[in-house]
Tab-separated table of C-alpha atoms and ligand atoms in Angstrom:
chain	number	residue	atom	x	y	z
A	1	MET	CA	26.985	14.755	-7.749
A	2	HIS	CA	23.435	15.789	-7.071
A	3	PHE	CA	21.070	16.391	-9.988
A	4	ALA	CA	17.818	18.354	-9.848
A	5	PRO	CA	14.823	15.985	-10.019
A	6	LEU	CA	13.352	15.960	-13.529
A	7	ASN	CA	9.882	17.094	-12.439
A	8	THR	CA	11.359	20.271	-10.932
A	9	TRP	CA	12.407	21.507	-14.382
A	10	LEU	CA	10.140	19.670	-16.802
A	11	ASN	CA	6.369	19.643	-16.689
A	12	PHE	CA	5.161	16.034	-16.693
A	13	ASN	CA	1.586	17.206	-17.505
A	14	ASN	CA	0.022	14.483	-15.368
A	15	ASN	CA	1.975	11.779	-17.151
A	16	ASP	CA	4.001	9.413	-14.986
A	17	PHE	CA	7.051	10.199	-17.055
A	18	ALA	CA	8.380	13.136	-19.064
A	19	LEU	CA	7.448	12.882	-22.723
A	20	ILE	CA	9.588	14.604	-25.335
A	21	THR	CA	8.246	14.416	-28.864
A	22	GLY	CA	8.419	16.139	-32.223
A	23	PRO	CA	10.068	15.445	-35.549
A	24	CYS	CA	13.595	14.244	-36.125
A	25	GLY	CA	14.270	17.425	-38.078
A	26	ALA	CA	12.583	20.821	-38.517
A	27	GLU	CA	11.824	20.793	-42.252
A	28	SER	CA	9.431	23.715	-42.697
A	29	PHE	CA	7.240	25.995	-40.626
A	30	GLU	CA	4.173	24.113	-41.890
A	31	GLN	CA	5.588	20.695	-41.027
A	32	LEU	CA	6.307	21.852	-37.455
A	33	GLU	CA	2.947	23.550	-37.016
A	34	GLN	CA	1.007	20.640	-38.500
A	35	THR	CA	2.839	18.240	-36.198
A	36	ILE	CA	1.977	20.408	-33.168
A	37	ILE	CA	-1.671	20.601	-34.243
A	38	ALA	CA	-1.857	16.833	-34.805
A	39	LEU	CA	-0.395	16.181	-31.333
A	40	LYS	CA	-2.920	18.619	-29.865
A	41	GLN	CA	-5.807	16.905	-31.644
A	42	GLN	CA	-4.731	13.611	-30.094
A	43	ASN	CA	-4.596	15.307	-26.714
A	44	ILE	CA	-0.958	14.415	-26.266
A	45	HIS	CA	0.730	16.501	-23.566
A	46	TYR	CA	4.464	16.692	-23.688
A	47	ALA	CA	7.193	18.332	-21.649
A	48	LEU	CA	9.326	19.368	-24.635
A	49	PHE	CA	8.789	19.636	-28.364
A	50	ARG	CA	11.923	18.357	-30.095
A	51	ALA	CA	13.164	19.214	-33.588
A	52	GLY	CA	16.694	18.994	-34.902
A	53	VAL	CA	17.729	22.159	-36.715
A	54	TRP	CA	21.294	20.974	-37.429
A	55	LYS	CA	21.235	17.342	-38.416
A	56	PRO	CA	24.428	15.291	-38.085
A	57	ARG	CA	24.197	13.057	-41.165
A	58	THR	CA	26.361	10.042	-41.868
A	59	ARG	CA	26.819	10.974	-45.526
A	60	PRO	CA	26.869	14.438	-47.143
A	61	ASN	CA	24.085	15.607	-49.445
A	62	SER	CA	21.387	14.369	-47.068
A	63	PHE	CA	19.007	16.760	-45.296
A	64	GLU	CA	21.255	18.690	-42.928
A	65	GLY	CA	18.654	20.861	-41.219
A	66	LYS	CA	17.506	24.437	-41.702
A	67	GLY	CA	19.651	26.073	-39.019
A	68	GLU	CA	18.784	29.567	-37.786
A	69	GLU	CA	15.709	29.824	-40.001
A	70	ALA	CA	14.208	26.807	-38.195
A	71	LEU	CA	14.988	28.359	-34.805
A	72	LYS	CA	12.786	31.323	-35.812
A	73	TRP	CA	9.932	28.931	-36.690
A	74	LEU	CA	10.341	27.167	-33.351
A	75	LEU	CA	10.246	30.475	-31.457
A	76	ASP	CA	7.071	31.590	-33.263
A	77	LEU	CA	5.392	28.253	-32.556
A	78	LYS	CA	6.550	28.183	-28.951
A	79	LEU	CA	4.815	31.532	-28.383
A	80	LYS	CA	1.739	30.670	-30.427
A	81	TYR	CA	1.070	27.264	-28.784
A	82	SER	CA	2.696	27.776	-25.349
A	83	ILE	CA	5.013	24.828	-25.723
A	84	LYS	CA	8.592	24.272	-24.628
A	85	THR	CA	11.236	23.388	-27.173
A	86	THR	CA	14.500	21.507	-27.406
A	87	VAL	CA	17.105	21.288	-30.176
A	88	GLU	CA	20.408	19.484	-30.667
A	89	VAL	CA	23.608	21.517	-30.284
A	90	ALA	CA	27.045	20.383	-31.385
A	91	ASN	CA	29.205	23.494	-30.841
A	92	ALA	CA	29.339	26.922	-29.183
A	93	GLU	CA	27.791	28.684	-32.178
A	94	HIS	CA	24.750	26.390	-31.995
A	95	VAL	CA	24.426	27.184	-28.284
A	96	GLU	CA	24.478	30.958	-28.919
A	97	LEU	CA	21.815	30.706	-31.595
A	98	ALA	CA	19.609	28.322	-29.602
A	99	LEU	CA	19.715	30.728	-26.633
A	100	LYS	CA	19.047	33.729	-28.880
A	101	TYR	CA	15.838	32.063	-30.078
A	102	LYS	CA	14.794	31.074	-26.540
A	103	VAL	CA	14.996	27.318	-26.849
A	104	ASP	CA	14.073	25.801	-23.446
A	105	ALA	CA	16.471	22.855	-23.278
A	106	LEU	CA	19.463	21.719	-25.298
A	107	TRP	CA	20.419	18.202	-26.198
A	108	ILE	CA	23.844	16.879	-27.035
A	109	GLY	CA	23.676	14.209	-29.738
A	110	ALA	CA	25.361	10.812	-29.709
A	111	ARG	CA	27.940	11.864	-32.284
A	112	THR	CA	28.937	14.851	-30.142
A	113	THR	CA	29.106	13.012	-26.814
A	114	VAL	CA	31.949	10.926	-28.270
A	115	ASN	CA	34.101	14.051	-28.617
A	116	PRO	CA	35.317	15.614	-25.334
A	117	PHE	CA	36.567	18.726	-27.221
A	118	SER	CA	33.063	19.465	-28.512
A	119	VAL	CA	31.400	18.714	-25.187
A	120	GLN	CA	33.865	21.015	-23.392
A	121	GLU	CA	33.248	23.756	-25.978
A	122	ILE	CA	29.499	23.465	-25.335
A	123	ALA	CA	30.062	23.446	-21.553
A	124	ASN	CA	32.256	26.591	-21.736
A	125	SER	CA	29.652	28.415	-23.788
A	126	LEU	CA	27.036	27.587	-21.147
A	127	ILE	CA	28.893	29.057	-18.166
A	128	GLY	CA	26.566	31.319	-16.226
A	129	ARG	CA	23.555	30.277	-18.288
A	130	LYS	CA	20.779	28.293	-16.725
A	131	ILE	CA	19.417	25.997	-19.374
A	132	PRO	CA	18.765	22.262	-18.967
A	133	VAL	CA	20.979	19.940	-20.981
A	134	LEU	CA	20.045	16.449	-22.115
A	135	ILE	CA	23.033	14.274	-22.903
A	136	LYS	CA	22.684	11.346	-25.264
A	137	ASN	CA	24.899	8.318	-24.806
A	138	PRO	CA	27.906	8.165	-27.139
A	139	VAL	CA	27.463	6.171	-30.349
A	140	HIS	CA	29.490	3.238	-29.037
A	141	ALA	CA	29.154	1.433	-25.725
A	142	ASP	CA	31.531	3.549	-23.631
A	143	LEU	CA	29.991	4.407	-20.272
A	144	GLN	CA	33.006	6.491	-19.196
A	145	LEU	CA	32.602	8.810	-22.171
A	146	TRP	CA	28.929	9.305	-21.317
A	147	ILE	CA	29.821	10.040	-17.685
A	148	GLY	CA	32.594	12.401	-18.845
A	149	ALA	CA	30.130	14.480	-20.877
A	150	ILE	CA	27.745	14.653	-17.910
A	151	GLU	CA	30.598	15.732	-15.628
A	152	ARG	CA	31.719	18.476	-18.045
A	153	ILE	CA	28.230	20.034	-18.060
A	154	TYR	CA	27.772	19.547	-14.301
A	155	ALA	CA	31.148	21.168	-13.606
A	156	ILE	CA	29.962	24.556	-14.883
A	157	GLY	CA	27.347	24.647	-12.113
A	158	ASN	CA	24.406	23.180	-14.019
A	159	ASN	CA	22.521	20.394	-12.294
A	160	LYS	CA	19.529	20.406	-14.630
A	161	ILE	CA	20.845	17.475	-16.583
A	162	ALA	CA	19.268	14.294	-17.895
A	163	ALA	CA	20.941	11.425	-19.698
A	164	ILE	CA	19.287	10.110	-22.836
A	165	HIS	CA	19.660	6.422	-23.594
A	166	ARG	CA	19.490	6.086	-27.404
A	167	GLY	CA	21.249	2.738	-27.817
A	168	PHE	CA	24.687	1.760	-29.082
A	169	HIS	CA	26.006	1.123	-32.544
A	170	SER	CA	27.154	-2.406	-33.292
A	171	TYR	CA	28.685	-3.735	-36.444
A	172	GLY	CA	26.672	-6.315	-38.375
A	173	ASN	CA	23.029	-7.291	-38.374
A	174	SER	CA	20.799	-6.580	-35.445
A	175	LYS	CA	17.073	-6.241	-34.950
A	176	TYR	CA	17.751	-2.743	-33.632
A	177	ARG	CA	19.314	0.269	-35.310
A	178	ASN	CA	21.234	0.785	-32.054
A	179	LYS	CA	21.365	-1.997	-29.473
A	180	PRO	CA	19.796	-0.985	-26.149
A	181	LEU	CA	22.396	-2.749	-23.898
A	182	TRP	CA	20.206	-2.004	-20.871
A	183	GLN	CA	23.012	-2.864	-18.436
A	184	ILE	CA	24.785	0.404	-19.390
A	185	PRO	CA	22.037	2.881	-18.368
A	186	ILE	CA	21.401	0.676	-15.314
A	187	GLU	CA	25.061	1.003	-14.350
A	188	LEU	CA	24.870	4.771	-14.911
A	189	LYS	CA	21.840	4.965	-12.589
A	190	THR	CA	23.626	2.847	-9.991
A	191	LEU	CA	26.619	5.220	-10.039
A	192	PHE	CA	24.490	8.417	-10.062
A	193	PRO	CA	21.147	7.614	-8.410
A	194	SER	CA	19.787	11.175	-8.721
A	195	LEU	CA	20.527	11.465	-12.470
A	196	PRO	CA	17.292	11.342	-14.507
A	197	ILE	CA	17.451	8.989	-17.493
A	198	ILE	CA	15.239	9.373	-20.538
A	199	ASN	CA	14.881	6.575	-23.047
A	200	ASP	CA	14.850	7.271	-26.793
A	201	PRO	CA	13.195	4.189	-28.319
A	202	SER	CA	13.048	5.852	-31.768
A	203	HIS	CA	16.806	5.836	-32.270
A	204	ILE	CA	17.226	2.452	-30.588
A	205	CYS	CA	14.658	0.801	-32.846
A	206	GLY	CA	15.009	2.572	-36.184
A	207	LYS	CA	11.641	1.022	-37.078
A	208	ARG	CA	8.212	2.166	-35.934
A	209	GLU	CA	6.911	-1.333	-35.095
A	210	LEU	CA	9.577	-1.990	-32.473
A	211	ILE	CA	9.140	1.231	-30.493
A	212	ILE	CA	6.382	0.155	-28.104
A	213	ASP	CA	8.332	-2.823	-26.830
A	214	VAL	CA	11.465	-0.794	-26.048
A	215	ALA	CA	9.457	2.075	-24.511
A	216	GLN	CA	7.688	-0.397	-22.220
A	217	LYS	CA	10.993	-1.956	-21.185
A	218	ALA	CA	12.257	1.522	-20.286
A	219	LEU	CA	9.222	2.109	-18.061
A	220	ASN	CA	9.614	-1.351	-16.531
A	221	ILE	CA	12.976	-0.255	-15.152
A	222	CYS	CA	11.555	3.111	-14.044
A	223	MET	CA	13.280	5.402	-16.509
A	224	ASP	CA	12.145	8.979	-16.038
A	225	GLY	CA	11.047	9.860	-19.548
A	226	LEU	CA	10.673	8.952	-23.203
A	227	MET	CA	11.884	10.863	-26.243
A	228	ILE	CA	9.850	9.655	-29.225
A	229	GLU	CA	10.041	11.146	-32.716
A	230	SER	CA	6.722	12.184	-34.269
A	231	HIS	CA	5.952	13.750	-37.629
A	232	VAL	CA	2.794	14.963	-39.357
A	233	ASN	CA	3.622	12.734	-42.305
A	234	PRO	CA	6.269	10.226	-41.184
A	235	LYS	CA	6.735	8.533	-44.542
A	236	LYS	CA	7.625	11.862	-46.139
A	237	ALA	CA	10.124	12.844	-43.425
A	238	LEU	CA	13.478	14.095	-44.716
A	239	SER	CA	15.382	12.151	-42.044
A	240	ASP	CA	14.626	9.005	-40.018
A	241	ALA	CA	11.384	8.384	-41.954
A	242	GLU	CA	11.111	4.748	-40.854
A	243	GLN	CA	11.140	5.437	-37.156
A	244	GLN	CA	8.870	8.472	-36.782
A	245	LEU	CA	5.290	8.107	-35.606
A	246	SER	CA	2.169	9.983	-36.614
A	247	ALA	CA	0.402	11.689	-33.705
A	248	GLU	CA	-2.298	9.024	-33.984
A	249	SER	CA	0.161	6.129	-33.633
A	250	LEU	CA	1.902	7.940	-30.800
A	251	SER	CA	-1.404	8.313	-29.014
A	252	CYS	CA	-2.125	4.542	-29.366
A	253	LEU	CA	1.355	3.736	-28.156
A	254	LEU	CA	1.002	5.995	-25.109
A	255	SER	CA	-2.312	4.473	-24.125
A	256	ASP	CA	-0.856	0.952	-24.380
A	257	LEU	CA	2.107	1.751	-22.153
A	258	VAL	CA	1.938	0.739	-18.506
A	259	SER	CA	3.981	2.875	-16.142
A	260	ARG	CA	5.618	1.254	-13.171
A	261	LYS	CA	6.332	2.745	-9.788
A	262	ASN	CA	9.511	2.337	-7.821
A	263	LYS	CA	7.557	1.428	-4.706
A	264	SER	CA	3.957	0.749	-3.848
A	265	GLU	CA	1.933	2.590	-1.230
A	266	ASN	CA	-0.087	-0.549	-0.630
A	267	ILE	CA	1.236	-2.423	2.455
A	268	PHE	CA	-0.035	-5.784	1.165
A	269	VAL	CA	1.925	-5.349	-2.033
A	270	ASN	CA	5.016	-4.418	-0.025
A	271	ASP	CA	4.569	-7.381	2.369
A	272	LYS	CA	4.286	-9.802	-0.505
A	273	LEU	CA	7.401	-8.337	-2.126
A	274	THR	CA	9.315	-8.602	1.156
A	275	GLN	CA	8.303	-12.269	1.487
A	276	LEU	CA	9.387	-13.064	-2.063
A	277	ARG	CA	12.697	-11.264	-1.540
A	278	LYS	CA	13.323	-13.352	1.596
A	279	ILE	CA	12.926	-16.474	-0.519
A	280	ILE	CA	15.428	-15.072	-3.032
A	281	ASP	CA	17.860	-14.364	-0.169
A	282	GLU	CA	17.598	-17.983	0.989
A	283	ILE	CA	18.061	-19.349	-2.520
A	284	ASP	CA	21.124	-17.140	-3.067
A	285	ASP	CA	22.585	-18.282	0.254
A	286	GLU	CA	22.141	-21.877	-0.886
A	287	LEU	CA	23.668	-21.064	-4.282
A	288	ILE	CA	26.788	-19.729	-2.597
A	289	ASN	CA	27.011	-22.841	-0.403
A	290	ILE	CA	26.818	-25.037	-3.478
A	291	LEU	CA	29.409	-22.852	-5.195
A	292	LYS	CA	31.707	-23.383	-2.208
A	293	GLN	CA	31.284	-27.171	-2.565
A	294	ARG	CA	32.006	-26.958	-6.298
A	295	ILE	CA	35.164	-24.930	-5.649
A	296	ALA	CA	36.403	-27.546	-3.150
A	297	VAL	CA	36.024	-30.300	-5.769
A	298	VAL	CA	37.647	-28.124	-8.447
A	299	GLU	CA	40.661	-27.642	-6.155
A	300	GLU	CA	40.843	-31.367	-5.415
A	301	ILE	CA	40.855	-32.058	-9.162
A	302	GLY	CA	43.624	-29.450	-9.500
A	303	GLU	CA	45.777	-31.272	-6.917
A	304	TYR	CA	45.160	-34.570	-8.623
A	305	LYS	CA	46.021	-33.162	-12.061
A	306	LYS	CA	49.239	-31.729	-10.600
A	307	GLU	CA	50.261	-35.062	-9.082
A	308	ASN	CA	49.636	-36.821	-12.370
A	309	ASN	CA	50.963	-34.105	-14.691
A	310	ILE	CA	47.649	-33.514	-16.388
A	311	SER	CA	46.876	-30.138	-17.993
A	312	VAL	CA	44.540	-27.637	-16.354
A	313	PHE	CA	42.511	-26.962	-19.503
A	314	GLN	CA	40.808	-29.915	-21.125
A	315	LEU	CA	38.988	-28.918	-24.279
A	316	GLU	CA	36.825	-32.033	-24.573
A	317	ARG	CA	35.734	-31.919	-20.949
A	318	TRP	CA	34.874	-28.221	-21.301
A	319	GLN	CA	32.868	-28.815	-24.490
A	320	SER	CA	30.979	-31.602	-22.806
A	321	ILE	CA	30.226	-29.441	-19.733
A	322	LEU	CA	28.868	-26.683	-21.940
A	323	ASN	CA	26.734	-29.059	-24.013
A	324	THR	CA	25.301	-31.067	-21.161
A	325	ARG	CA	24.509	-28.036	-18.971
A	326	SER	CA	22.875	-26.323	-21.911
A	327	GLN	CA	20.729	-29.420	-22.556
A	328	TRP	CA	19.816	-29.697	-18.859
A	329	ALA	CA	18.779	-26.051	-18.904
A	330	LYS	CA	16.582	-26.647	-21.951
A	331	LYS	CA	14.876	-29.591	-20.235
A	332	MET	CA	14.187	-27.447	-17.170
A	333	GLY	CA	12.848	-24.530	-19.202
A	334	VAL	CA	15.727	-22.270	-18.189
A	335	SER	CA	17.351	-19.971	-20.782
A	336	GLN	CA	20.238	-21.896	-22.376
A	337	GLN	CA	22.061	-18.658	-23.124
A	338	HIS	CA	21.887	-17.668	-19.457
A	339	VAL	CA	23.178	-21.045	-18.273
A	340	GLU	CA	25.977	-21.046	-20.863
A	341	LYS	CA	27.110	-17.617	-19.654
A	342	ILE	CA	27.124	-18.800	-16.043
A	343	PHE	CA	29.165	-21.890	-16.911
A	344	GLN	CA	31.632	-19.811	-18.882
A	345	LEU	CA	32.229	-17.806	-15.702
A	346	LEU	CA	32.437	-20.932	-13.552
A	347	HIS	CA	34.895	-22.514	-15.957
A	348	GLN	CA	37.081	-19.395	-16.046
A	349	GLU	CA	37.205	-19.433	-12.251
A	350	SER	CA	38.009	-23.170	-12.177
A	351	ILE	CA	40.939	-22.600	-14.521
A	352	ARG	CA	42.166	-19.743	-12.346
A	353	LEU	CA	41.886	-21.816	-9.160
A	354	GLN	CA	43.609	-24.863	-10.659
A	355	ASN	CA	46.426	-22.683	-11.996
A	356	GLU	CA	46.859	-21.383	-8.473
A	357	VAL	CA	46.965	-24.921	-7.094
A	358	MET	CA	49.593	-25.873	-9.703
A	359	SER	CA	51.854	-22.892	-9.036
A	360	LYS	CA	51.614	-23.328	-5.275
A	361	ALA	CA	52.551	-26.971	-5.521
A	362	SER	CA	55.443	-26.327	-7.914
A	363	LYS	CA	57.076	-23.888	-5.466
A	364	GLN	CA	57.388	-26.571	-2.789
B	401	PEP	C1	18.177	12.803	-33.205
B	401	PEP	O1	17.732	12.836	-32.052
B	401	PEP	O2	17.520	13.055	-34.203
B	401	PEP	C2	19.559	12.325	-33.379
B	401	PEP	C3	20.331	12.708	-34.399
B	401	PEP	O3	19.900	11.477	-32.422
B	401	PEP	P1	21.263	10.709	-32.045
B	401	PEP	O4	22.237	11.748	-31.669
B	401	PEP	O5	20.793	9.853	-30.905
B	401	PEP	O6	21.656	9.879	-33.249
B	402	MN	MN1	16.367	11.330	-35.650
């Protein structure tokens, strides 16, 4: 699959990344206009002004959006302030209305991405229409479902697609409203290198204070854009009040962010990186050699256990390996969690190898 580069269909306005901002929900004409004016006063340039006009709410009797009425407000404001707009669509009727009111890009929300019927309905209603589609990750950590939604939109001949990483629901307490699980968007990028990925720190964090940290992490791994909710009066917002930013806070956040490049033009920087990578290559080569030695001893232990009828899994030995390695890591200033994970993998492999030794021997 080949996707159109993001800067060919969104105006970065001299930013290093595409910024999408605006309130969680369109509440009134005044709220939208005041938000636009506040962003303008802070000199914030953005590629798309977002506002949900149909809000998928967890429980009924919450603010569910203003529907078609809000689309009219957005169209008036788009013309008045020369901005581009985006709204969430969840079915074919939403698509028709959004197109009727000249919305510039559509986004598919996390609760819709989970449902292939809905995504297909949206895709079918977009056949022959050239409008960019932003696809949020599904609520839960299912990369295939995210890819499936992207494929359904791509299959109708639309390559103006971006994925939006908005984090993943997890049961129980977490610092985040939705855990970022960075390895998932990284895997998506590895599978589809040309697919632009936009990070949505607002819905990951759920709290204003955490947004900067997540946004910076997204730029550190070269994500292509940020979708950040902003509101003229965040505390009074009818949805997601705790995570929206005033234009002033957004402006501070943007000036604190450091954007990273994929490559440097400076040959000294590149030389230094090449040297450091050579060192990593040597260390990894050594690591694999040591691993080979460890495997040989593991197999010897397996043979010995077989001869003496001793079980492959030894709980006490395993507990002591985990404890001692974790303590050694602590002493060396290496993350204990990281080392524990590595030893879990090593132990799994040792069990597998010793089982193999046992079954081979028993066939003789
Ligand atoms: C939103 O963007 O306001 C929204 C409802 O997002 P999500 O689908 O990520 O929950
Ligand atoms: Mn929201």
